[in-house]
Coordinates of C-alpha atoms and ligand atoms in Angstrom, one line a residue:
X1 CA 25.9 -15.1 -14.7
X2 CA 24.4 -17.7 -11.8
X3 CA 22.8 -15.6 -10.0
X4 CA 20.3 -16.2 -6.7
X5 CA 17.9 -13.7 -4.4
X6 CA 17.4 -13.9 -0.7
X7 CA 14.8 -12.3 0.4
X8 CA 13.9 -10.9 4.1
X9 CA 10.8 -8.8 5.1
X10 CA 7.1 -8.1 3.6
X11 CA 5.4 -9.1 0.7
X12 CA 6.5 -6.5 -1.0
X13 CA 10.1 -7.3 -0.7
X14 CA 9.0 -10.5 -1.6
X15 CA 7.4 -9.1 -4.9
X16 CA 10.7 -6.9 -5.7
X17 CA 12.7 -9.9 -6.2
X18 CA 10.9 -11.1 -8.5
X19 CA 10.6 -8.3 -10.4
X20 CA 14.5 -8.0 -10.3
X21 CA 14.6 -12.2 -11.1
X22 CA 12.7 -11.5 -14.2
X23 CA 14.7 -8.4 -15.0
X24 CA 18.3 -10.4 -14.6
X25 CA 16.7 -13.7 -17.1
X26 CA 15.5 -11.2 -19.5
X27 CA 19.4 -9.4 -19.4
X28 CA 20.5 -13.4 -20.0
X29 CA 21.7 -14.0 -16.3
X30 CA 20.2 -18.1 -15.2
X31 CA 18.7 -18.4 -12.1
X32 CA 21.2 -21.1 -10.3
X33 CA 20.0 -24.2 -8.9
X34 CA 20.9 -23.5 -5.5
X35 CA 23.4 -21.0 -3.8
X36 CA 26.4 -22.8 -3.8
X37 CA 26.3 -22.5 -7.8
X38 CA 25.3 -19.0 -7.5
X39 CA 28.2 -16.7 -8.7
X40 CA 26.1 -13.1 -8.1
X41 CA 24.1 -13.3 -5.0
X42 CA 21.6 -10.5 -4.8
X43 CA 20.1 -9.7 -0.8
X44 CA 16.5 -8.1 -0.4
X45 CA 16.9 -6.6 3.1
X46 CA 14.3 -5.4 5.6
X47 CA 14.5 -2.9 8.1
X48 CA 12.0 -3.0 10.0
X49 CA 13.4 -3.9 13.0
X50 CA 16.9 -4.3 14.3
X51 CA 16.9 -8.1 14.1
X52 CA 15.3 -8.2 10.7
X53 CA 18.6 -5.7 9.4
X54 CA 21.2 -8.1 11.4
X55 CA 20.0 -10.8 9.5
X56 CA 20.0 -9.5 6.4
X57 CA 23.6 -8.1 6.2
X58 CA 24.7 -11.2 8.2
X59 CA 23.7 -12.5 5.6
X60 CA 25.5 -10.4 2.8
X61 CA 28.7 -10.9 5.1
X62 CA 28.6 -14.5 4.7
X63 CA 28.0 -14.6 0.8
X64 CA 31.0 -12.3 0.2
X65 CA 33.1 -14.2 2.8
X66 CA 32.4 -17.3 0.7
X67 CA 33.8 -15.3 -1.8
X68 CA 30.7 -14.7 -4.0
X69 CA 29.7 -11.4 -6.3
X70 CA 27.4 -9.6 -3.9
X71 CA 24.9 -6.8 -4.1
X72 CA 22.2 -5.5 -1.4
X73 CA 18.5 -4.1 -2.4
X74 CA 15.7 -3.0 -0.2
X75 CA 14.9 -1.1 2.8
X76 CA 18.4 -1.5 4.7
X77 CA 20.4 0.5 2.3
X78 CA 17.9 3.3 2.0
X79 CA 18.4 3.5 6.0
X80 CA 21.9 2.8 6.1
X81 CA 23.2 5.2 3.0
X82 CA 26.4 4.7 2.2
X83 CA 27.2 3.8 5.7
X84 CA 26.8 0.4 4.3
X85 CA 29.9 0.1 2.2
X86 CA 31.7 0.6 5.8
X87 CA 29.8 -2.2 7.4
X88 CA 30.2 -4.4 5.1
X89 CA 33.6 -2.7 2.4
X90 CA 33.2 -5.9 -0.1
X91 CA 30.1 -5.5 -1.3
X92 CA 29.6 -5.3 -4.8
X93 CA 26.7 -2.6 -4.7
X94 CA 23.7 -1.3 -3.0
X95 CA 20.5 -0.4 -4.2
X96 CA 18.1 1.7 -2.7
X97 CA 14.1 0.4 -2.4
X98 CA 12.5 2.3 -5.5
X99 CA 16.0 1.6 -8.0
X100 CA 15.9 -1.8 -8.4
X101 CA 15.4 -1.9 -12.3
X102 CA 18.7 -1.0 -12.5
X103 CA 20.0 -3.9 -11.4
X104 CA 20.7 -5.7 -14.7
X105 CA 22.8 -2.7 -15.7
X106 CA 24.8 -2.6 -12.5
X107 CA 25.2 -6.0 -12.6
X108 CA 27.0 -5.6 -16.7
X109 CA 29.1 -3.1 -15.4
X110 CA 30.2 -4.9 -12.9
X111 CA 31.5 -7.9 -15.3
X112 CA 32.8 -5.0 -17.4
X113 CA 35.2 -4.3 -14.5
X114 CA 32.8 -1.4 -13.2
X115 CA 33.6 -0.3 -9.5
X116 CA 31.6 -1.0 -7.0
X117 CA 27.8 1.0 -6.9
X118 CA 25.3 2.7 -4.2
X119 CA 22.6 4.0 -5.7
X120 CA 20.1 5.5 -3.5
X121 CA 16.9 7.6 -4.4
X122 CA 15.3 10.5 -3.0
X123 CA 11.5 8.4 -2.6
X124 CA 10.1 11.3 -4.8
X125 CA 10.2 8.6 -7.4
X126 CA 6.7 8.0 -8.9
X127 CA 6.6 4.7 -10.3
X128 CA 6.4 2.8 -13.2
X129 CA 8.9 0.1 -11.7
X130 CA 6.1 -2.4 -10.7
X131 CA 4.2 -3.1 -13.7
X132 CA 7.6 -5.7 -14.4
X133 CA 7.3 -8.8 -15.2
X134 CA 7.7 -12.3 -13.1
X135 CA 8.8 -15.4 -13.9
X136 CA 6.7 -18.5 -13.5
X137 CA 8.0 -21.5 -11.6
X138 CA 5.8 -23.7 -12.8
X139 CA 4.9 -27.3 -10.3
X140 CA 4.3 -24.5 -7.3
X141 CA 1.5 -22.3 -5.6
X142 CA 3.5 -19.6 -7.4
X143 CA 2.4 -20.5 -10.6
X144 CA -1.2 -19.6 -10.1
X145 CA -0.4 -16.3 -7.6
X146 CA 0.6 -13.2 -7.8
X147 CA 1.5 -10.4 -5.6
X148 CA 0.7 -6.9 -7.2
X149 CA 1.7 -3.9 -5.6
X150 CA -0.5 -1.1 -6.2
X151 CA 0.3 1.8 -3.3
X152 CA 4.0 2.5 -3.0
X153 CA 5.2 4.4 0.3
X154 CA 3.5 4.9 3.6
X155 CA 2.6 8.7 4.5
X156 CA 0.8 7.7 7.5
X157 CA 4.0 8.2 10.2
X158 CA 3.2 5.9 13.1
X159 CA 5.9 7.1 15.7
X160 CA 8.0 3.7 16.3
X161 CA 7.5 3.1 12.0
X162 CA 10.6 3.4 9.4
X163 CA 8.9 2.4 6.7
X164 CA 7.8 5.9 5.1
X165 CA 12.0 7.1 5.7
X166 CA 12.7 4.0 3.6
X167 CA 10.0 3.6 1.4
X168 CA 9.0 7.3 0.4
X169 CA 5.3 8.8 -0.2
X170 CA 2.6 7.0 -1.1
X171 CA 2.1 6.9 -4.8
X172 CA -0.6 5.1 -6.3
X173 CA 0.0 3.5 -9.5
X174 CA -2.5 4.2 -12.1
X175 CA -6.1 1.9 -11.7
X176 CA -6.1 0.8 -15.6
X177 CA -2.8 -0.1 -15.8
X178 CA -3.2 -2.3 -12.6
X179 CA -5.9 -3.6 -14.7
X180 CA -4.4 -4.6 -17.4
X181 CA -1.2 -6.3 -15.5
X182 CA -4.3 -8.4 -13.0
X183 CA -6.0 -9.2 -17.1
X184 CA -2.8 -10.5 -18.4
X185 CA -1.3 -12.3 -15.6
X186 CA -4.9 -14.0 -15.4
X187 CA -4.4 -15.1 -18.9
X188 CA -1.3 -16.2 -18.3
X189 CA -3.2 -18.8 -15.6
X190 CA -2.8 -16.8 -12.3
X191 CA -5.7 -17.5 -10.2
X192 CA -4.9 -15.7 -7.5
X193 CA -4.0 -12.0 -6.8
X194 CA -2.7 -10.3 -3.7
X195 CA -2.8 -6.3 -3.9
X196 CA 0.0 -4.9 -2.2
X197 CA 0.7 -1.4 -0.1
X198 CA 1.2 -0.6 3.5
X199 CA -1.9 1.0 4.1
X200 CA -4.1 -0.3 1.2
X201 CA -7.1 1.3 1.3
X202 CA -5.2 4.7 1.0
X203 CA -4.9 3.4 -2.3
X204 CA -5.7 6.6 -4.6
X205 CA -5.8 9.3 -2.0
X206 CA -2.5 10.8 -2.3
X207 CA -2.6 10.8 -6.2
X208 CA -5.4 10.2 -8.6
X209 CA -5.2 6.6 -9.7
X210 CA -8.2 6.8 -12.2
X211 CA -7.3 10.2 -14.6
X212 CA -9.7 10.9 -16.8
X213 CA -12.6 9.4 -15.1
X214 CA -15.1 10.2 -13.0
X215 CA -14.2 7.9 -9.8
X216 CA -13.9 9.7 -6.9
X217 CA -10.7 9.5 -4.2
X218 CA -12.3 7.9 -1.9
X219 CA -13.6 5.3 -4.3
X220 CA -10.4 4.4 -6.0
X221 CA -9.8 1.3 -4.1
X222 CA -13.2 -0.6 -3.8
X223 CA -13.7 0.2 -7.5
X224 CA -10.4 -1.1 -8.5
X225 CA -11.7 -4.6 -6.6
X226 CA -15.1 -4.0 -8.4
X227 CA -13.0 -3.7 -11.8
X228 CA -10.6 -7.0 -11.1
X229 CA -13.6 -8.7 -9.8
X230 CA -14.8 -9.0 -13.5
X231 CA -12.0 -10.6 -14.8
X232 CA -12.3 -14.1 -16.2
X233 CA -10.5 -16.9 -15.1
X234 CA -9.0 -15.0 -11.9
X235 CA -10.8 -17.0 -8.9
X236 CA -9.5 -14.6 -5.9
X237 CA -8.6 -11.4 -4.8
X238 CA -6.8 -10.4 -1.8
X239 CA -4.9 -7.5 -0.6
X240 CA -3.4 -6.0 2.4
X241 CA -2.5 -4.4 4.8
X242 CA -5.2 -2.4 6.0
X243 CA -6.0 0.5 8.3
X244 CA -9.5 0.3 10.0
X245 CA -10.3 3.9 8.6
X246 CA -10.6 2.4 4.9
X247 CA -13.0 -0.2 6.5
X248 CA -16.1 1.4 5.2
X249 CA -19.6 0.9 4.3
X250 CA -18.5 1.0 0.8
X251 CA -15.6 -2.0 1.4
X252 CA -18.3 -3.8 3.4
X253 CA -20.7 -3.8 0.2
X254 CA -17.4 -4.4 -2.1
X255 CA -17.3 -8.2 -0.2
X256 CA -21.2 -8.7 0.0
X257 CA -21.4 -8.2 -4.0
X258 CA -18.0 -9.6 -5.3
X259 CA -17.7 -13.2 -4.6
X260 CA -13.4 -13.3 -5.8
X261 CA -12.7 -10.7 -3.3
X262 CA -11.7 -12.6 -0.2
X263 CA -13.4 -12.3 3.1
X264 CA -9.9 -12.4 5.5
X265 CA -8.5 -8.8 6.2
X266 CA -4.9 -7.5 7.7
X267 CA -5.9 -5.4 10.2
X268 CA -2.7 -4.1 12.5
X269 CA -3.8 -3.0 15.6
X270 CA -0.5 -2.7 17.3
X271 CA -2.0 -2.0 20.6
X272 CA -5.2 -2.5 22.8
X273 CA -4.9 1.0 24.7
X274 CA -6.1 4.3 23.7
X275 CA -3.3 5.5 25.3
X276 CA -0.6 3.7 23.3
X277 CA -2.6 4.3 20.4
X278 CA -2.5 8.2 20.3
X279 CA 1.3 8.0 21.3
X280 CA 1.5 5.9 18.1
X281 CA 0.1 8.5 15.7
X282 CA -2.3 5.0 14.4
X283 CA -5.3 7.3 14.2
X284 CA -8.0 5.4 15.8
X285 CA -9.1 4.5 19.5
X286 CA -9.7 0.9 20.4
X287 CA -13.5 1.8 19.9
X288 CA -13.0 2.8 16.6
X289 CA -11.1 -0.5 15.4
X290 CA -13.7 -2.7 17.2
X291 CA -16.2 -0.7 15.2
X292 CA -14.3 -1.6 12.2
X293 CA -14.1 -5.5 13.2
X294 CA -17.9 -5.4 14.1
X295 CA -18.8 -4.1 10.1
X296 CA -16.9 -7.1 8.8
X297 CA -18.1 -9.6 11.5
X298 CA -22.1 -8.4 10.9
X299 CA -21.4 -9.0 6.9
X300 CA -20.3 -13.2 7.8
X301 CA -19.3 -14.0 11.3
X302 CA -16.9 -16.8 9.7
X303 CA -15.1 -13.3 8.1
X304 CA -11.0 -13.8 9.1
X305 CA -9.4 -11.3 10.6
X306 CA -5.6 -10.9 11.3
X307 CA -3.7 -8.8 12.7
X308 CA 0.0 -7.4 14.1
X309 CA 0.4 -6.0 17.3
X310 CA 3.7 -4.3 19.2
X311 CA 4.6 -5.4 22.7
X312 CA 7.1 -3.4 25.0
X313 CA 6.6 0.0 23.5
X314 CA 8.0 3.1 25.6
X315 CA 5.8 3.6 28.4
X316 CA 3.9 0.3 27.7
X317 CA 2.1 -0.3 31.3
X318 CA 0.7 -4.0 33.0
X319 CA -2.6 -2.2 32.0
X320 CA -2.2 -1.3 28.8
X321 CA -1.1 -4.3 27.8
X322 CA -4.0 -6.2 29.4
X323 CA -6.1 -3.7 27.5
X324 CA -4.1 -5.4 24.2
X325 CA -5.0 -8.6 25.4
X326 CA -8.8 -8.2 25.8
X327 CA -9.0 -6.1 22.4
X328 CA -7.6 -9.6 21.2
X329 CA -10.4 -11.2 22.5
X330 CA -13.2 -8.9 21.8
X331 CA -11.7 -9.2 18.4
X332 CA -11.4 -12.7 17.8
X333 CA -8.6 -12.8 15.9
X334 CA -7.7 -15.8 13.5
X335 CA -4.5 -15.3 13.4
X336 CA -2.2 -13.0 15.3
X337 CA 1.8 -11.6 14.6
X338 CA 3.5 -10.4 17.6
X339 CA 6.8 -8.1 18.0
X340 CA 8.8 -7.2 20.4
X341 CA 8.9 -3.3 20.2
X342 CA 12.3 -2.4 18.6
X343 CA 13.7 1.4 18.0
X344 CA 14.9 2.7 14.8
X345 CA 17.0 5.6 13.9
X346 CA 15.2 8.6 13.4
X347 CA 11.9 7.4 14.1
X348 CA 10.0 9.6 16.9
X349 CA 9.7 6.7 19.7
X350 CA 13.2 6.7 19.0
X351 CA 13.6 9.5 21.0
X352 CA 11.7 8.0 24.5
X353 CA 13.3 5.4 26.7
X354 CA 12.8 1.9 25.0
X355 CA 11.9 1.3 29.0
X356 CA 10.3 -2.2 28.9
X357 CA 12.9 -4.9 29.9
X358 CA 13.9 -7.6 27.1
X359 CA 12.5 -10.0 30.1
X360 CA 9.1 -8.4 30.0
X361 CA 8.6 -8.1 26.4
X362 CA 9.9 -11.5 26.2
X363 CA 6.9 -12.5 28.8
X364 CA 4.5 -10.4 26.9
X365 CA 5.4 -12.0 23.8
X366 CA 5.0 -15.4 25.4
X367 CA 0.9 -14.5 26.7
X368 CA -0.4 -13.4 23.4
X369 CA 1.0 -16.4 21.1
X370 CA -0.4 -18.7 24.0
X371 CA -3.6 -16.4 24.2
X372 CA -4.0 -16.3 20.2
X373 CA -3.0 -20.3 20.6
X374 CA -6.2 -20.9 22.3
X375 CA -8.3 -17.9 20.5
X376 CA -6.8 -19.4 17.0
X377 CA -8.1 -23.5 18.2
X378 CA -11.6 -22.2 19.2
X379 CA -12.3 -20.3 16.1
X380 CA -11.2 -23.0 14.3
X381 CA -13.2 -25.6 16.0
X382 CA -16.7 -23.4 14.8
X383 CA -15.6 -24.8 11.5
X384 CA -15.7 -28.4 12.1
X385 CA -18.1 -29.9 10.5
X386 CA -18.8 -27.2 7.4
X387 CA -17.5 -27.1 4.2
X388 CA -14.9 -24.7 3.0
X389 CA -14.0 -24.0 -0.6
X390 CA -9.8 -24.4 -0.6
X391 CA -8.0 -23.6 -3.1
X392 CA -4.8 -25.8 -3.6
X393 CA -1.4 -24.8 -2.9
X394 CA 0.6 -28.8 -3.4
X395 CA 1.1 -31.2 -0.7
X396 CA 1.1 -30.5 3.1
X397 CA 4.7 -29.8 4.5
X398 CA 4.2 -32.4 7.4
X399 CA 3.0 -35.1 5.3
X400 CA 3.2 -35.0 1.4
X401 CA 0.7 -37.4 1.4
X402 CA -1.9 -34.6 2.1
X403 CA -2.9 -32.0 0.1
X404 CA -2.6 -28.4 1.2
X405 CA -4.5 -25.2 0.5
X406 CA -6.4 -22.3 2.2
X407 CA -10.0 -21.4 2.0
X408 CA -10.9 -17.2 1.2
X409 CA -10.0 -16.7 5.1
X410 CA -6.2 -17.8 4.6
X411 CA -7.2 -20.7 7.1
X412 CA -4.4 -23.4 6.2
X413 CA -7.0 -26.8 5.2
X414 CA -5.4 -30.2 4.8
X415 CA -6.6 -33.3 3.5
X416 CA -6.3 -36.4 1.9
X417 CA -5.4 -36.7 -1.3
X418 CA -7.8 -37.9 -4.1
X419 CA -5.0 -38.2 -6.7
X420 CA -6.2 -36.3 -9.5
X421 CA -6.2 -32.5 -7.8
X422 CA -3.9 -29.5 -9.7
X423 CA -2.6 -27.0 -8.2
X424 CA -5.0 -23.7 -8.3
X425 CA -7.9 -25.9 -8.1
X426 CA -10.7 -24.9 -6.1
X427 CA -12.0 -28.0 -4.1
X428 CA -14.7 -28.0 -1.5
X429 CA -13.1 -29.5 2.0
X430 CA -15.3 -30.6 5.1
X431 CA -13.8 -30.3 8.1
X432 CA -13.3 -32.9 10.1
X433 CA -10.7 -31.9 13.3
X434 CA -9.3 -28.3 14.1
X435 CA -5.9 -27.1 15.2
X436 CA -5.1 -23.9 16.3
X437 CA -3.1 -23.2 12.8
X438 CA -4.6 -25.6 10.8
X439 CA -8.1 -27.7 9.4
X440 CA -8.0 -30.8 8.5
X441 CA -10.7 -32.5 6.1
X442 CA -12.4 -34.9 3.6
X443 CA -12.2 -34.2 0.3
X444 CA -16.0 -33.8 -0.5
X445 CA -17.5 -35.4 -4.0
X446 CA -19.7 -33.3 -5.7
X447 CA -17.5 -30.5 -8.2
X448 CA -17.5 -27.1 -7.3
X449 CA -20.9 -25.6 -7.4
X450 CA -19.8 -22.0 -8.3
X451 CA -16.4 -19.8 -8.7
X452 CA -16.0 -18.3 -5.9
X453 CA -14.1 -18.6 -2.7
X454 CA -16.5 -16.8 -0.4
X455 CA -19.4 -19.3 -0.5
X456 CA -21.3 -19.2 2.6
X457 CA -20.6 -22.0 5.3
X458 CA -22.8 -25.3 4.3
X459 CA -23.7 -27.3 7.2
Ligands
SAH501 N1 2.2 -1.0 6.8 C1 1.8 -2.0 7.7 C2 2.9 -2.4 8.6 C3 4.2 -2.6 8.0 S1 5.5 -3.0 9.2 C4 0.7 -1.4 8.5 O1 0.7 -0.3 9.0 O2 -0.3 -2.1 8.6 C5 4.8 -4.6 9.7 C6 4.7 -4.7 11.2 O3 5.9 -4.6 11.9 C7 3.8 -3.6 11.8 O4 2.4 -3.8 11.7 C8 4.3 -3.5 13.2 O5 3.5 -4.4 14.0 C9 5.7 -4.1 13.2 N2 6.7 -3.0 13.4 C10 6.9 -1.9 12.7 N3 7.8 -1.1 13.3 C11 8.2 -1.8 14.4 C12 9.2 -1.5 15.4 N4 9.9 -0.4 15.4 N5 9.3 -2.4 16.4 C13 8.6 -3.5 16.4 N6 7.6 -3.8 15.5 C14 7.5 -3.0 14.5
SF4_502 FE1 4.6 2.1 9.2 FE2 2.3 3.1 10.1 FE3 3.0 3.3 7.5 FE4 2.3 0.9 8.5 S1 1.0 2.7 8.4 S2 4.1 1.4 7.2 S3 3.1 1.0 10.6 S4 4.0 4.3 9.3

């Protein structure tokens, strides 16, 4: 069968599908060209805010009304139960975040005149379900990256959050066998790894990822980048996202002594006021994050930091939202992801008055992306003039003349091309102008001097 995948939401929606791409080619099922020769159509939702869900099953609506097999994974139909089949009574089937390996089998019965499926979990499910496969699409960035989740679940319950109702308790997957999927995918020419789990560097506390050794919990993540740091032919390491109480000594000596793991970190803040913070449940003061940012910063000022931040929340005052905006300064963040606060079912804030206008969060909205606009241009503009090791993605969007690729900060860098670059080459790029987004640069003679993507800044 045709089939195609739309995906909404995080990464690790994004690495679900193609787990579930690789399981449907291995059942025999083609991936089609494009959607209108897709006969299944398969929808990764995200739930994470009501806009993100509309679009989703808007979505699924308009696939079945152009009268196409149709099924929905992800973190809507854990929400929504079976509630789903009344929103939307053609559907084909549901399934629920941590059951998507039985796709391929839902999709046979299906063809063998099976009736339609929801099958949920109870998100006591350990794992197991991510060491699948992916298929390569080779001519794209994809072929040389990865995404490999290693933390399952979110236990941390921020108030306004619905990712722990949808994705269950954290469970670590086991250290060697994320090992051994990082060693063969790097065989297989992946240069790049992302490490995947809501709040990373909780990776290993729940459950003991290393059995049988003698690595502590609180070691299990920074060894697991001291491990894949090792590994030949894999150039970088990233992960995210991360929580400003895994930001310890220990991570700080993890990027001073391994040159693939990149120097860029995910670091949600969600909100500059201590007072919004404890209402949260994030677990930290503004204090306490800047602390966190000022660790990183004192190891290479040039380290990138990003973040996500909540406007409008219940309650949300003039000041505590100018208190956001100066922790966005004193932070000086490279890049910035803003939402308009939005309440789901059966969260805690659910429960307060969602009491900021849609004007005001609207306007709130509007002052941090012009803020981070500005913030974004004059951190860029320390760069001009250095030279940053990029690795190449393909050509620039805007101009395909160009070459595109990031440096270990996830800085976007575009240049000229020299005609004979690959993609997943490493290049060294001067800069030569910044934009608030994006660097632009000369592709600089001299080879590579070393593998890494973390060299320090060359003047
Ligand atoms: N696990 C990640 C966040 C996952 S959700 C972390 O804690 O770092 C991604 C982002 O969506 C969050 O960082 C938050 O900024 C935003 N978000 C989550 N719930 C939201 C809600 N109810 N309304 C608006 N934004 C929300
Ligand atoms: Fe949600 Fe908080 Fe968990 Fe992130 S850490 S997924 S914001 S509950």
């Amino acid at each position: 069968m045709k089939f195609a995948i739309h995906t909404y939401g995080c990464q690790m929606n994004v690495r679900d599908s193609e787990a579930v791409e690789a399981l449907m080619v291995a059942a025999g099922h083609e991936p089609a060209a494009n959607e209108g020769e897709a006969e299944l159509v398969i929808i990764n939702s995200c739930t994470v805010r009501q806009k993100a869900e509309e679009k989703a099953l808007g979505k699924a609506g308009n696939m079945i009304a152009a009268g196409k097999t149709v099924g929905l994974m992800g973190c809507a139909v854990k929400r929504m139960g079976e509630d789903v089949f009344r929103r939307l009574p053609k559907l084909d089937f549901a399934v629920a975040p941590r059951m998507f390996g039985a796709i391929p089998r839902i999709v046979a019965s299906l063809k063998d005149g099976g009736e339609r499926l929801f099958l949920g979990d109870d998100n006591t499910l350990p794992a197991g379900m991510d060491a699948h496969p992916t298929v390569r699409r080779s001519g794209t960035f994809a072929e040389v990256q990865s995404y490999v989740t290693v933390l399952l679940g979110c236990d941390n319950r921020c108030s306004y959050c619905i990712v722990p109702d949808v994705r269950g308790h954290e469970y670590s997957r086991p250290a060697k066998e994320i090992v051994a999927e990082v060693k063969c995918l790097a065989r297989r020419g992946v240069k790049e790894v992302c490490l995947l789990g809501q709040s990373v560097l909780r990776y290993g506390m729940r459950n003991d990822a290393w059995p049988g050794t003698d690595v502590s919990r609180a070691e299990a993540f920074t060894r697991l980048l001291r491990e894949l740091n090792e590994i030949d032919g894999l150039e970088r390491i990233r992960f995210t996202s991360a929580h400003p109480a895994g930001c310890t000594g220990e991570l700080a000596a993890v990027y001073r002594d391994c040159p693939k793991v990149c120097r860029h970190l995910h670091l949600p803040v969600q909100s500059g006021s201590d007072r919004v913070l404890r209402e949260m449940g994030r677990g930290y003061t503004r204090e306490e994050y800047l602390a966190a940012v000022r660790r990183l910063r004192e190891l290479d000022a040039e380290f990138a930091l990003t973040t996500d931040v909540i406007v409008g929340y219940p309650g949300e005052s003039d000041e505590d939202f100018e208190a956001t905006r100066s922790l966005m300064d004193e932070a000086g963040f490279d890049n910035a992801f803003i939402f308009k606060y939005s309440p789901r079912p059966g969260t805690r804030s659910a429960a307060l008055e969602d009491d900021v206008s849609k004007a005001e969060k609207e306007r709130r909205d509007q002052v941090l992306l012009a803020d981070q606009e500005r913030r974004g241009l004059e951190r860029n503009s320390r760069l001009v003039g250095t030279v940053r090791e990029v690795m190449l993605e393909g050509p620039s969007k805007r101009n395909p003349e160009r070459w595109s690729g990031r440096d270990g900060g996830n800085r976007i860098v575009v240049w000229d091309s020299a005609g004979d670059e690959r993609i997943g080459d490493l290049r060294r790029v001067r800069i030569t102008e910044a934009h608030a987004q994006t660097l632009i640069g000369t592709l600089e003679p001299s080879p590579r001097l070393r593998p890494t993507c973390t060299s320090p800044l060359t003047k």
